[in-house]
Amino acid sequence: MRVDGQPRRTLWPADGQDALYVIDQRQLPHRLAVERLDSVPAVLVAIRDMWVRGAPLIGATAAYGLALQARVDGCDAALQAAAAQLRTARPTAVNLAWALQRMLRRLLPLPPAERAVAAWQEAAALADEDVATNQAIGRHGLALLADLARRRPGPVRVLTHCNAGWLATVDWGTALAPVYQARAAGIDLQVWVDETRPRNQGASLTAWELAQQGVAHTLIADNAGGHLMQRGLVDIVIVGCDRVAANGDVCNKIGTYLKALAAREHGVPFHVAMPLSTLDLSLPDGLQIPIEERSARELTHITGRTAGGDVLEVQLAPDGCAAANPAFDVTPAAWVSGLITERGLVAARREALQALVERPA
Ligand code: MRU
């Protein structure tokens, strides 16, 4: 995607292959800051503390983390220990474990002397594949949006939750890839952006990246989505996902479940953009997915920019207020109109998902 007119990815390796550069998403939308990560502990902090976030981007960042490990010590034990450490950074998005597993499968059979070069190549391949995957998701999702555009005059009104745009991936995004491709195809669009409490990824990230790409959008409070659907003001909901179970249950950012519930009640199509790296066939249903519990401070405090330009954190809740902060929820497969994958649109059903992964690419 372009930022201030310049093409950019969310992460890129240093020329000397001794570090990884990432956009520090904690600073957006106020500042586009780039951080240099040069060790496994640095990568661990960047994922855990959400400098980088979004399931596919977490996976790609962790892959480069193993490449950094292979530079200093690529023996079996060192690689396995680094992977085990990185895997703990965030529990819900399965792309993290998937990417680490892919790196180990590629590296461990090689002689140790060849691992550093191979690790860097594999991480780069994984990042490039993420881009191609998201472009393909965009193409398949574009067909849905083009169909809606033909049905009624005026813009296609898309509602999205959290940030599943290019910032959440290496490039393009998952849920927003169809939006970007539809815009390029000249389809008139209007995106409702859920603010996405408590970390406000919608307000700070989705609104920022849609503005950068010139896509018309309107920020709404999380609680407004049901009202808009009831009034017939939403044509389609498209969200991303952090893990999809074998039966098609979808785990995504907290609040997704309520959007799906409202969409079902009001007959609004509810689609989930899902790269196959987010599918976890080892879990029979979504209730088995570990849900990340984050700090109470994300609820009791909020960060923003003052009129003077300083970024400050202020307290919202009474002193000592207890707060529970589950970061993800599970939407039942039956409420999902379709999964938009790199291999096309698929039903959120066990048999369909099994057939999809067994089908040659
Ligand atoms: O906690 P986050 O910001 O990492 O959560 C991100 C989401 O829930 C996204 O919707 C999901 O990862 C899909 S990203 C393409």
mmCIF file of C-alpha atoms and ligand atoms in Angstrom, residues 25 47 50 52-58 90 92-93 95 130 134 160-169 173-176 196 199 201 205 239-243 251-254 256 272-275 278 292 294 298 327-328, ligand 1:
data_model
loop_
_atom_site.group_PDB
_atom_site.id
_atom_site.type_symbol
_atom_site.label_atom_id
_atom_site.label_comp_id
_atom_site.label_asym_id
_atom_site.label_seq_id
_atom_site.Cartn_x
_atom_site.Cartn_y
_atom_site.Cartn_z
ATOM 1 C CA GLN A 25 1.703 0.645 15.376
ATOM 2 C CA ILE A 47 4.780 -8.856 19.247
ATOM 3 C CA MET A 50 1.674 -4.900 20.023
ATOM 4 C CA VAL A 52 3.163 -5.197 15.445
ATOM 5 C CA ARG A 53 -0.223 -6.857 15.545
ATOM 6 C CA GLY A 54 -2.767 -8.610 13.344
ATOM 7 C CA ALA A 55 -2.541 -12.359 12.872
ATOM 8 C CA PRO A 56 -0.598 -12.548 9.561
ATOM 9 C CA LEU A 57 1.869 -9.825 10.557
ATOM 10 C CA ILE A 58 2.563 -11.482 13.901
ATOM 11 C CA ARG A 90 0.380 -13.905 22.009
ATOM 12 C CA THR A 92 -4.871 -16.528 20.146
ATOM 13 C CA ALA A 93 -3.673 -15.852 16.584
ATOM 14 C CA ASN A 95 -0.471 -17.650 12.493
ATOM 15 C CA ASP A 130 1.433 -13.322 2.676
ATOM 16 C CA ASN A 134 -3.954 -11.236 0.558
ATOM 17 C CA THR A 160 -15.531 -3.743 9.468
ATOM 18 C CA HIS A 161 -14.273 -4.391 12.985
ATOM 19 C CA CYS A 162 -10.761 -3.946 14.396
ATOM 20 C CA ASN A 163 -7.958 -3.632 11.865
ATOM 21 C CA ALA A 164 -7.611 -6.312 9.226
ATOM 22 C CA GLY A 165 -6.047 -3.972 6.694
ATOM 23 C CA TRP A 166 -2.492 -3.800 5.355
ATOM 24 C CA LEU A 167 -1.173 -2.867 8.804
ATOM 25 C CA ALA A 168 -2.305 -6.273 10.112
ATOM 26 C CA THR A 169 -0.454 -8.140 7.359
ATOM 27 C CA GLY A 173 -4.696 -6.756 4.485
ATOM 28 C CA THR A 174 -7.304 -9.480 4.605
ATOM 29 C CA ALA A 175 -10.738 -7.915 5.232
ATOM 30 C CA LEU A 176 -9.682 -4.656 3.586
ATOM 31 C CA THR A 196 -12.858 -1.352 18.477
ATOM 32 C CA ARG A 199 -7.316 -0.613 22.050
ATOM 33 C CA GLN A 201 -7.513 -0.401 16.356
ATOM 34 C CA LEU A 205 -5.329 2.160 12.471
ATOM 35 C CA VAL A 239 -13.883 -8.892 9.242
ATOM 36 C CA GLY A 240 -10.562 -10.675 9.599
ATOM 37 C CA CYS A 241 -9.813 -13.558 11.938
ATOM 38 C CA ASP A 242 -7.169 -14.788 14.339
ATOM 39 C CA ARG A 243 -8.047 -18.466 14.288
ATOM 40 C CA CYS A 251 -12.230 -16.253 16.506
ATOM 41 C CA ASN A 252 -11.601 -12.546 15.984
ATOM 42 C CA LYS A 253 -11.279 -9.311 17.948
ATOM 43 C CA ILE A 254 -13.671 -8.933 20.874
ATOM 44 C CA THR A 256 -17.029 -9.471 16.382
ATOM 45 C CA VAL A 272 -14.683 -13.407 7.158
ATOM 46 C CA ALA A 273 -11.438 -12.947 5.231
ATOM 47 C CA MET A 274 -9.306 -15.958 6.135
ATOM 48 C CA PRO A 275 -5.849 -16.849 4.824
ATOM 49 C CA THR A 278 -5.327 -18.887 10.103
ATOM 50 C CA GLU A 292 -5.974 -13.746 25.254
ATOM 51 C CA ARG A 294 -5.045 -8.432 28.292
ATOM 52 C CA GLU A 298 -6.360 -0.996 28.364
ATOM 53 C CA ALA A 327 -9.277 -9.631 23.636
ATOM 54 C CA PHE A 328 -11.097 -12.022 21.275
HETATM 55 O O1 MRU B 1 -5.184 -7.772 18.918
HETATM 56 P P1 MRU B 1 -4.914 -7.517 17.466
HETATM 57 O O2 MRU B 1 -4.923 -6.061 17.110
HETATM 58 O O3 MRU B 1 -3.676 -8.228 16.983
HETATM 59 O O4 MRU B 1 -6.162 -8.194 16.765
HETATM 60 C C1 MRU B 1 -6.257 -8.186 15.373
HETATM 61 C C2 MRU B 1 -7.520 -8.746 14.869
HETATM 62 O O5 MRU B 1 -8.358 -9.216 15.597
HETATM 63 C C3 MRU B 1 -7.664 -8.799 13.396
HETATM 64 O O6 MRU B 1 -9.000 -8.624 13.013
HETATM 65 C C4 MRU B 1 -7.181 -10.180 12.948
HETATM 66 O O7 MRU B 1 -5.892 -10.422 13.407
HETATM 67 C C5 MRU B 1 -7.201 -10.322 11.504
HETATM 68 S S1 MRU B 1 -5.855 -9.430 10.820
HETATM 69 C C6 MRU B 1 -5.750 -9.594 9.174
#
